[in-house]
Amino acid sequence: MTPGKLRLDIDTTRERLLALGCSYAAEHLDHLLTEAVAEAMAPHAFLDRLLAVEQSGREGRRVKTSLKMSGLPIGQTLENFDFAFQPAIERSRIDTLATGAWIRNAETVLMQGPPGVGKTHLSVALGTRAVEMGFSVLYYRFDELMTALKVDAGLPPAQLKRRRYMNMALLIVDELGFEPMSREEASLFFRLVTYRYGRGAILITTNKSIREWTELLAGDEVLATAILDRLLHRAHVLNIKGRSYRLRDLEEALQRAHA
């Protein structure tokens, strides 16, 4: 076969791949063919490699799009979390959560601890891992979530169920507890927890211990009990105690400045 005819055949194959939506395979076709010839690769092995490139490209695109839609902050992963600095955190428990089984079972993760100990980093890292595994994820700081709940307060149940914070496989609520809720806010939060109970997983980070939730929820003990009853049923509670990462970074910066 002449080089010109071979090039024409490759161009035709690329056009067919593009017509089928296989843009990653089309993009890598030339160099994969070159490798196949150099390695005397069997046709089925070449086809498998071509399909693997397409599958990998599509998966990368899915993850990128899902992460963007999730609202998760960028760059906080399990790989770059400093477990050595925070020995109170059991690495084995985090590794178990990273399997995603609790998300499939619509369970709760409650991370408690003072500011700066890594709660947000871990919640974002677990959310990112969940996206990579194919779960739908939505991240909110609590104040942002409450704004959304207030906007939707008058929606009938049929419309409310279609809201993303209601139907995502995993809802992450970060920084709960910095300000006490009003009675209206506590009721809206109760409605959210009640609807998602048994239907979708929730991860909450908070600087409040469980015994402080009554005060947090407008002083309503009945409402606090009802919310905690749902959240703590089949829950994974992590109490994180230790030094603040931000204070550590500040101390190191001051030491460098005076060195």
PDB file of C-alpha atoms in Angstrom:
ATOM      1  CA  MET A   1       0.000   0.000   0.000  1.00  0.00           C
ATOM      2  CA  THR A   2       1.369   3.404  -0.961  1.00  0.00           C
ATOM      3  CA  PRO A   3       1.963   6.035   1.744  1.00  0.00           C
ATOM      4  CA  GLY A   4      -0.654   8.270   0.122  1.00  0.00           C
ATOM      5  CA  LYS A   5      -3.282   5.508   0.164  1.00  0.00           C
ATOM      6  CA  LEU A   6      -2.402   4.627   3.764  1.00  0.00           C
ATOM      7  CA  ARG A   7      -2.791   8.263   4.798  1.00  0.00           C
ATOM      8  CA  LEU A   8      -6.158   8.424   3.029  1.00  0.00           C
ATOM      9  CA  ASP A   9      -7.333   5.296   4.854  1.00  0.00           C
ATOM     10  CA  ILE A  10      -6.216   6.713   8.214  1.00  0.00           C
ATOM     11  CA  ASP A  11      -8.024   9.979   7.511  1.00  0.00           C
ATOM     12  CA  THR A  12     -11.180   8.056   6.667  1.00  0.00           C
ATOM     13  CA  THR A  13     -10.906   6.048   9.878  1.00  0.00           C
ATOM     14  CA  ARG A  14     -10.412   9.244  11.881  1.00  0.00           C
ATOM     15  CA  GLU A  15     -13.486  10.804  10.285  1.00  0.00           C
ATOM     16  CA  ARG A  16     -15.537   7.744  11.182  1.00  0.00           C
ATOM     17  CA  LEU A  17     -14.310   7.863  14.766  1.00  0.00           C
ATOM     18  CA  LEU A  18     -15.276  11.535  14.979  1.00  0.00           C
ATOM     19  CA  ALA A  19     -18.688  10.797  13.464  1.00  0.00           C
ATOM     20  CA  LEU A  20     -19.221   8.216  16.223  1.00  0.00           C
ATOM     21  CA  GLY A  21     -18.211  10.729  18.887  1.00  0.00           C
ATOM     22  CA  CYS A  22     -14.872   9.038  19.603  1.00  0.00           C
ATOM     23  CA  SER A  23     -12.835  12.231  19.615  1.00  0.00           C
ATOM     24  CA  TYR A  24     -10.100  10.949  21.931  1.00  0.00           C
ATOM     25  CA  ALA A  25      -9.514   7.859  19.825  1.00  0.00           C
ATOM     26  CA  ALA A  26      -9.437  10.027  16.691  1.00  0.00           C
ATOM     27  CA  GLU A  27      -6.921  12.389  18.272  1.00  0.00           C
ATOM     28  CA  HIS A  28      -4.535   9.581  19.219  1.00  0.00           C
ATOM     29  CA  LEU A  29      -5.054   7.378  16.181  1.00  0.00           C
ATOM     30  CA  ASP A  30      -1.787   8.267  14.404  1.00  0.00           C
ATOM     31  CA  HIS A  31       0.615   7.598  17.233  1.00  0.00           C
ATOM     32  CA  LEU A  32      -1.276   4.483  18.343  1.00  0.00           C
ATOM     33  CA  LEU A  33      -0.961   3.087  14.829  1.00  0.00           C
ATOM     34  CA  THR A  34       2.746   3.915  14.839  1.00  0.00           C
ATOM     35  CA  GLU A  35       3.166   2.057  18.134  1.00  0.00           C
ATOM     36  CA  ALA A  36       1.125  -0.882  16.855  1.00  0.00           C
ATOM     37  CA  VAL A  37       3.340  -1.249  13.775  1.00  0.00           C
ATOM     38  CA  ALA A  38       6.557  -0.883  15.805  1.00  0.00           C
ATOM     39  CA  GLU A  39       5.412  -3.525  18.303  1.00  0.00           C
ATOM     40  CA  ALA A  40       3.852  -5.837  15.675  1.00  0.00           C
ATOM     41  CA  MET A  41       0.695  -5.603  17.752  1.00  0.00           C
ATOM     42  CA  ALA A  42      -2.196  -7.962  17.095  1.00  0.00           C
ATOM     43  CA  PRO A  43      -5.316  -6.245  15.665  1.00  0.00           C
ATOM     44  CA  HIS A  44      -7.430  -7.006  18.719  1.00  0.00           C
ATOM     45  CA  ALA A  45      -4.733  -5.582  21.016  1.00  0.00           C
ATOM     46  CA  PHE A  46      -4.581  -2.390  18.945  1.00  0.00           C
ATOM     47  CA  LEU A  47      -8.365  -2.077  19.069  1.00  0.00           C
ATOM     48  CA  ASP A  48      -8.351  -2.577  22.834  1.00  0.00           C
ATOM     49  CA  ARG A  49      -5.710   0.139  23.263  1.00  0.00           C
ATOM     50  CA  LEU A  50      -7.658   2.523  21.044  1.00  0.00           C
ATOM     51  CA  LEU A  51     -10.841   1.933  23.045  1.00  0.00           C
ATOM     52  CA  ALA A  52      -8.949   2.344  26.320  1.00  0.00           C
ATOM     53  CA  VAL A  53      -7.741   5.781  25.205  1.00  0.00           C
ATOM     54  CA  GLU A  54     -11.313   6.798  24.343  1.00  0.00           C
ATOM     55  CA  GLN A  55     -12.663   5.465  27.640  1.00  0.00           C
ATOM     56  CA  SER A  56      -9.954   7.232  29.651  1.00  0.00           C
ATOM     57  CA  GLY A  57     -10.584  10.520  27.854  1.00  0.00           C
ATOM     58  CA  ARG A  58     -14.324  10.345  28.430  1.00  0.00           C
ATOM     59  CA  GLU A  59     -13.862   9.492  32.100  1.00  0.00           C
ATOM     60  CA  GLY A  60     -11.488  12.410  32.553  1.00  0.00           C
ATOM     61  CA  ARG A  61     -14.014  14.734  30.940  1.00  0.00           C
ATOM     62  CA  ARG A  62     -16.817  13.385  33.145  1.00  0.00           C
ATOM     63  CA  VAL A  63     -14.807  13.933  36.316  1.00  0.00           C
ATOM     64  CA  LYS A  64     -13.783  17.441  35.282  1.00  0.00           C
ATOM     65  CA  THR A  65     -17.376  18.414  34.474  1.00  0.00           C
ATOM     66  CA  SER A  66     -18.786  16.808  37.622  1.00  0.00           C
ATOM     67  CA  LEU A  67     -16.233  18.513  39.851  1.00  0.00           C
ATOM     68  CA  LYS A  68     -17.089  21.867  38.314  1.00  0.00           C
ATOM     69  CA  MET A  69     -20.818  21.309  38.855  1.00  0.00           C
ATOM     70  CA  SER A  70     -20.305  20.055  42.418  1.00  0.00           C
ATOM     71  CA  GLY A  71     -18.998  23.377  43.725  1.00  0.00           C
ATOM     72  CA  LEU A  72     -16.133  21.591  45.468  1.00  0.00           C
ATOM     73  CA  PRO A  73     -13.029  23.722  46.096  1.00  0.00           C
ATOM     74  CA  ILE A  74     -10.062  22.677  43.983  1.00  0.00           C
ATOM     75  CA  GLY A  75      -6.846  21.081  45.170  1.00  0.00           C
ATOM     76  CA  GLN A  76      -7.796  19.476  48.489  1.00  0.00           C
ATOM     77  CA  THR A  77      -7.287  15.729  48.163  1.00  0.00           C
ATOM     78  CA  LEU A  78      -6.632  12.760  50.410  1.00  0.00           C
ATOM     79  CA  GLU A  79      -3.173  12.493  48.872  1.00  0.00           C
ATOM     80  CA  ASN A  80      -2.106  15.958  50.045  1.00  0.00           C
ATOM     81  CA  PHE A  81      -3.727  15.827  53.500  1.00  0.00           C
ATOM     82  CA  ASP A  82      -1.113  15.866  56.274  1.00  0.00           C
ATOM     83  CA  PHE A  83      -2.201  12.937  58.430  1.00  0.00           C
ATOM     84  CA  ALA A  84       1.077  13.063  60.358  1.00  0.00           C
ATOM     85  CA  PHE A  85       0.243  16.533  61.665  1.00  0.00           C
ATOM     86  CA  GLN A  86      -3.189  15.406  62.896  1.00  0.00           C
ATOM     87  CA  PRO A  87      -2.690  12.063  64.704  1.00  0.00           C
ATOM     88  CA  ALA A  88      -6.195  12.271  66.203  1.00  0.00           C
ATOM     89  CA  ILE A  89      -7.549  11.275  62.785  1.00  0.00           C
ATOM     90  CA  GLU A  90      -7.551   7.527  62.210  1.00  0.00           C
ATOM     91  CA  ARG A  91      -6.287   7.027  58.666  1.00  0.00           C
ATOM     92  CA  SER A  92      -8.050   3.666  58.482  1.00  0.00           C
ATOM     93  CA  ARG A  93     -11.444   5.318  59.061  1.00  0.00           C
ATOM     94  CA  ILE A  94     -10.809   7.834  56.281  1.00  0.00           C
ATOM     95  CA  ASP A  95      -9.693   5.036  53.956  1.00  0.00           C
ATOM     96  CA  THR A  96     -12.935   3.184  54.722  1.00  0.00           C
ATOM     97  CA  LEU A  97     -14.990   6.292  53.950  1.00  0.00           C
ATOM     98  CA  ALA A  98     -13.028   6.729  50.717  1.00  0.00           C
ATOM     99  CA  THR A  99     -14.526   3.464  49.420  1.00  0.00           C
ATOM    100  CA  GLY A 100     -17.891   5.238  49.095  1.00  0.00           C
ATOM    101  CA  ALA A 101     -19.919   2.446  50.728  1.00  0.00           C
ATOM    102  CA  TRP A 102     -21.537   4.945  53.121  1.00  0.00           C
ATOM    103  CA  ILE A 103     -22.727   7.014  50.158  1.00  0.00           C
ATOM    104  CA  ARG A 104     -24.361   3.991  48.535  1.00  0.00           C
ATOM    105  CA  ASN A 105     -26.124   3.314  51.845  1.00  0.00           C
ATOM    106  CA  ALA A 106     -27.288   6.959  52.220  1.00  0.00           C
ATOM    107  CA  GLU A 107     -25.499   7.341  55.551  1.00  0.00           C
ATOM    108  CA  THR A 108     -24.127  10.392  57.371  1.00  0.00           C
ATOM    109  CA  VAL A 109     -20.607  11.533  58.131  1.00  0.00           C
ATOM    110  CA  LEU A 110     -20.351  14.087  60.941  1.00  0.00           C
ATOM    111  CA  MET A 111     -16.952  15.741  61.413  1.00  0.00           C
ATOM    112  CA  GLN A 112     -16.641  17.678  64.678  1.00  0.00           C
ATOM    113  CA  GLY A 113     -13.753  19.816  65.827  1.00  0.00           C
ATOM    114  CA  PRO A 114     -12.410  23.333  66.315  1.00  0.00           C
ATOM    115  CA  PRO A 115     -11.551  25.543  63.339  1.00  0.00           C
ATOM    116  CA  GLY A 116      -8.413  24.789  61.374  1.00  0.00           C
ATOM    117  CA  VAL A 117      -7.980  21.079  62.134  1.00  0.00           C
ATOM    118  CA  GLY A 118      -8.663  19.861  58.602  1.00  0.00           C
ATOM    119  CA  LYS A 119     -12.409  19.206  58.515  1.00  0.00           C
ATOM    120  CA  THR A 120     -13.001  21.117  55.284  1.00  0.00           C
ATOM    121  CA  HIS A 121      -9.982  19.548  53.593  1.00  0.00           C
ATOM    122  CA  LEU A 122     -11.168  16.046  54.453  1.00  0.00           C
ATOM    123  CA  SER A 123     -14.762  16.735  53.418  1.00  0.00           C
ATOM    124  CA  VAL A 124     -13.653  18.147  50.064  1.00  0.00           C
ATOM    125  CA  ALA A 125     -11.212  15.278  49.558  1.00  0.00           C
ATOM    126  CA  LEU A 126     -13.927  12.684  50.223  1.00  0.00           C
ATOM    127  CA  GLY A 127     -16.285  14.579  47.912  1.00  0.00           C
ATOM    128  CA  THR A 128     -13.670  14.611  45.169  1.00  0.00           C
ATOM    129  CA  ARG A 129     -13.074  10.892  45.580  1.00  0.00           C
ATOM    130  CA  ALA A 130     -16.840  10.325  45.398  1.00  0.00           C
ATOM    131  CA  VAL A 131     -17.018  12.215  42.091  1.00  0.00           C
ATOM    132  CA  GLU A 132     -14.178  10.093  40.729  1.00  0.00           C
ATOM    133  CA  MET A 133     -16.161   6.979  41.666  1.00  0.00           C
ATOM    134  CA  GLY A 134     -19.222   8.214  39.778  1.00  0.00           C
ATOM    135  CA  PHE A 135     -21.392   9.656  42.564  1.00  0.00           C
ATOM    136  CA  SER A 136     -23.220  12.952  42.142  1.00  0.00           C
ATOM    137  CA  VAL A 137     -21.926  15.442  44.711  1.00  0.00           C
ATOM    138  CA  LEU A 138     -22.889  18.958  45.789  1.00  0.00           C
ATOM    139  CA  TYR A 139     -20.856  21.119  48.174  1.00  0.00           C
ATOM    140  CA  TYR A 140     -22.243  24.040  50.180  1.00  0.00           C
ATOM    141  CA  ARG A 141     -20.962  26.162  53.001  1.00  0.00           C
ATOM    142  CA  PHE A 142     -23.790  26.228  55.520  1.00  0.00           C
ATOM    143  CA  ASP A 143     -24.595  29.910  55.007  1.00  0.00           C
ATOM    144  CA  GLU A 144     -24.868  29.345  51.237  1.00  0.00           C
ATOM    145  CA  LEU A 145     -27.113  26.329  51.759  1.00  0.00           C
ATOM    146  CA  MET A 146     -29.375  28.264  54.110  1.00  0.00           C
ATOM    147  CA  THR A 147     -29.734  31.033  51.519  1.00  0.00           C
ATOM    148  CA  ALA A 148     -30.856  28.446  48.976  1.00  0.00           C
ATOM    149  CA  LEU A 149     -33.284  26.846  51.445  1.00  0.00           C
ATOM    150  CA  LYS A 150     -34.869  30.205  52.214  1.00  0.00           C
ATOM    151  CA  VAL A 151     -35.310  31.001  48.516  1.00  0.00           C
ATOM    152  CA  ASP A 152     -37.054  27.642  48.049  1.00  0.00           C
ATOM    153  CA  ALA A 153     -39.037  27.771  51.305  1.00  0.00           C
ATOM    154  CA  GLY A 154     -42.401  28.181  49.570  1.00  0.00           C
ATOM    155  CA  LEU A 155     -41.937  25.464  46.952  1.00  0.00           C
ATOM    156  CA  PRO A 156     -44.385  22.553  46.957  1.00  0.00           C
ATOM    157  CA  PRO A 157     -42.837  19.133  47.681  1.00  0.00           C
ATOM    158  CA  ALA A 158     -42.883  18.025  44.028  1.00  0.00           C
ATOM    159  CA  GLN A 159     -40.705  20.970  42.983  1.00  0.00           C
ATOM    160  CA  LEU A 160     -38.541  20.868  46.098  1.00  0.00           C
ATOM    161  CA  LYS A 161     -37.561  17.267  45.398  1.00  0.00           C
ATOM    162  CA  ARG A 162     -36.042  18.345  42.089  1.00  0.00           C
ATOM    163  CA  ARG A 163     -33.609  20.739  43.747  1.00  0.00           C
ATOM    164  CA  ARG A 164     -30.025  19.536  43.426  1.00  0.00           C
ATOM    165  CA  TYR A 165     -29.388  19.685  47.174  1.00  0.00           C
ATOM    166  CA  MET A 166     -32.234  17.230  47.596  1.00  0.00           C
ATOM    167  CA  ASN A 167     -31.373  14.655  44.932  1.00  0.00           C
ATOM    168  CA  MET A 168     -27.560  14.493  44.827  1.00  0.00           C
ATOM    169  CA  ALA A 169     -26.100  11.207  46.045  1.00  0.00           C
ATOM    170  CA  LEU A 170     -23.890  13.178  48.450  1.00  0.00           C
ATOM    171  CA  LEU A 171     -24.566  16.595  49.951  1.00  0.00           C
ATOM    172  CA  ILE A 172     -21.629  18.211  51.776  1.00  0.00           C
ATOM    173  CA  VAL A 173     -22.522  20.910  54.304  1.00  0.00           C
ATOM    174  CA  ASP A 174     -19.418  22.713  55.500  1.00  0.00           C
ATOM    175  CA  GLU A 175     -18.927  25.039  58.484  1.00  0.00           C
ATOM    176  CA  LEU A 176     -22.184  24.455  60.331  1.00  0.00           C
ATOM    177  CA  GLY A 177     -22.363  26.067  63.760  1.00  0.00           C
ATOM    178  CA  PHE A 178     -20.605  29.414  63.523  1.00  0.00           C
ATOM    179  CA  GLU A 179     -23.927  31.207  64.017  1.00  0.00           C
ATOM    180  CA  PRO A 180     -27.034  29.860  65.813  1.00  0.00           C
ATOM    181  CA  MET A 181     -30.074  29.295  63.618  1.00  0.00           C
ATOM    182  CA  SER A 182     -33.343  31.126  63.894  1.00  0.00           C
ATOM    183  CA  ARG A 183     -36.462  29.012  64.327  1.00  0.00           C
ATOM    184  CA  GLU A 184     -37.236  29.413  60.614  1.00  0.00           C
ATOM    185  CA  GLU A 185     -33.730  28.298  59.652  1.00  0.00           C
ATOM    186  CA  ALA A 186     -33.862  25.337  62.022  1.00  0.00           C
ATOM    187  CA  SER A 187     -37.183  24.251  60.481  1.00  0.00           C
ATOM    188  CA  LEU A 188     -35.775  24.498  56.955  1.00  0.00           C
ATOM    189  CA  PHE A 189     -32.732  22.472  57.969  1.00  0.00           C
ATOM    190  CA  PHE A 190     -35.028  19.868  59.530  1.00  0.00           C
ATOM    191  CA  ARG A 191     -36.983  19.609  56.275  1.00  0.00           C
ATOM    192  CA  LEU A 192     -33.756  19.037  54.339  1.00  0.00           C
ATOM    193  CA  VAL A 193     -32.502  16.359  56.722  1.00  0.00           C
ATOM    194  CA  THR A 194     -35.904  14.662  56.848  1.00  0.00           C
ATOM    195  CA  TYR A 195     -36.226  14.466  53.076  1.00  0.00           C
ATOM    196  CA  ARG A 196     -32.701  13.176  52.501  1.00  0.00           C
ATOM    197  CA  TYR A 197     -32.922  10.663  55.373  1.00  0.00           C
ATOM    198  CA  GLY A 198     -32.567   7.211  53.833  1.00  0.00           C
ATOM    199  CA  ARG A 199     -32.429   8.707  50.317  1.00  0.00           C
ATOM    200  CA  GLY A 200     -29.077  10.454  50.105  1.00  0.00           C
ATOM    201  CA  ALA A 201     -25.829  10.721  52.044  1.00  0.00           C
ATOM    202  CA  ILE A 202     -24.862  13.856  53.968  1.00  0.00           C
ATOM    203  CA  LEU A 203     -21.436  14.958  55.161  1.00  0.00           C
ATOM    204  CA  ILE A 204     -21.465  17.761  57.746  1.00  0.00           C
ATOM    205  CA  THR A 205     -18.512  19.590  59.253  1.00  0.00           C
ATOM    206  CA  THR A 206     -19.144  21.546  62.439  1.00  0.00           C
ATOM    207  CA  ASN A 207     -17.324  23.197  65.310  1.00  0.00           C
ATOM    208  CA  LYS A 208     -20.146  22.186  67.670  1.00  0.00           C
ATOM    209  CA  SER A 209     -20.362  18.992  69.677  1.00  0.00           C
ATOM    210  CA  ILE A 210     -23.597  17.032  69.606  1.00  0.00           C
ATOM    211  CA  ARG A 211     -24.588  18.264  73.066  1.00  0.00           C
ATOM    212  CA  GLU A 212     -24.499  21.856  71.735  1.00  0.00           C
ATOM    213  CA  TRP A 213     -26.948  21.254  68.893  1.00  0.00           C
ATOM    214  CA  THR A 214     -30.026  22.287  70.888  1.00  0.00           C
ATOM    215  CA  GLU A 215     -28.533  25.740  71.366  1.00  0.00           C
ATOM    216  CA  LEU A 216     -27.519  25.807  67.698  1.00  0.00           C
ATOM    217  CA  LEU A 217     -31.054  24.926  66.562  1.00  0.00           C
ATOM    218  CA  ALA A 218     -32.831  27.948  68.069  1.00  0.00           C
ATOM    219  CA  GLY A 219     -32.905  26.330  71.517  1.00  0.00           C
ATOM    220  CA  ASP A 220     -35.557  23.860  70.316  1.00  0.00           C
ATOM    221  CA  GLU A 221     -34.772  20.579  72.070  1.00  0.00           C
ATOM    222  CA  VAL A 222     -37.551  18.656  70.303  1.00  0.00           C
ATOM    223  CA  LEU A 223     -36.342  19.769  66.878  1.00  0.00           C
ATOM    224  CA  ALA A 224     -32.695  19.102  67.748  1.00  0.00           C
ATOM    225  CA  THR A 225     -33.586  15.596  68.913  1.00  0.00           C
ATOM    226  CA  ALA A 226     -35.539  14.907  65.720  1.00  0.00           C
ATOM    227  CA  ILE A 227     -32.680  16.105  63.494  1.00  0.00           C
ATOM    228  CA  LEU A 228     -29.975  14.242  65.400  1.00  0.00           C
ATOM    229  CA  ASP A 229     -32.106  11.091  65.469  1.00  0.00           C
ATOM    230  CA  ARG A 230     -32.035  11.051  61.672  1.00  0.00           C
ATOM    231  CA  LEU A 231     -28.454  12.202  61.220  1.00  0.00           C
ATOM    232  CA  LEU A 232     -26.931   9.838  63.760  1.00  0.00           C
ATOM    233  CA  HIS A 233     -28.780   6.745  62.590  1.00  0.00           C
ATOM    234  CA  ARG A 234     -26.068   4.776  60.750  1.00  0.00           C
ATOM    235  CA  ALA A 235     -23.658   7.701  61.113  1.00  0.00           C
ATOM    236  CA  HIS A 236     -19.873   7.931  61.094  1.00  0.00           C
ATOM    237  CA  VAL A 237     -18.836  10.492  63.705  1.00  0.00           C
ATOM    238  CA  LEU A 238     -15.282  11.828  63.621  1.00  0.00           C
ATOM    239  CA  ASN A 239     -14.083  13.957  66.519  1.00  0.00           C
ATOM    240  CA  ILE A 240     -11.010  15.823  65.308  1.00  0.00           C
ATOM    241  CA  LYS A 241      -8.868  17.413  68.000  1.00  0.00           C
ATOM    242  CA  GLY A 242      -5.485  18.922  67.414  1.00  0.00           C
ATOM    243  CA  ARG A 243      -3.533  21.935  66.320  1.00  0.00           C
ATOM    244  CA  SER A 244      -4.781  24.296  63.637  1.00  0.00           C
ATOM    245  CA  TYR A 245      -3.123  23.991  60.230  1.00  0.00           C
ATOM    246  CA  ARG A 246      -3.587  27.708  59.687  1.00  0.00           C
ATOM    247  CA  LEU A 247      -1.892  28.564  62.992  1.00  0.00           C
ATOM    248  CA  ARG A 248       0.939  26.194  62.135  1.00  0.00           C
ATOM    249  CA  ASP A 249       1.426  27.905  58.777  1.00  0.00           C
ATOM    250  CA  LEU A 250       1.350  31.304  60.489  1.00  0.00           C
ATOM    251  CA  GLU A 251       3.940  30.197  63.049  1.00  0.00           C
ATOM    252  CA  GLU A 252       6.222  28.904  60.289  1.00  0.00           C
ATOM    253  CA  ALA A 253       5.830  32.137  58.331  1.00  0.00           C
ATOM    254  CA  LEU A 254       6.730  34.193  61.409  1.00  0.00           C
ATOM    255  CA  GLN A 255       9.756  32.003  62.080  1.00  0.00           C
ATOM    256  CA  ARG A 256      10.979  32.486  58.513  1.00  0.00           C
ATOM    257  CA  ALA A 257      10.428  36.243  58.787  1.00  0.00           C
ATOM    258  CA  HIS A 258      12.590  36.441  61.920  1.00  0.00           C
ATOM    259  CA  ALA A 259      15.261  33.998  60.745  1.00  0.00           C
TER     260      ALA A 259
END
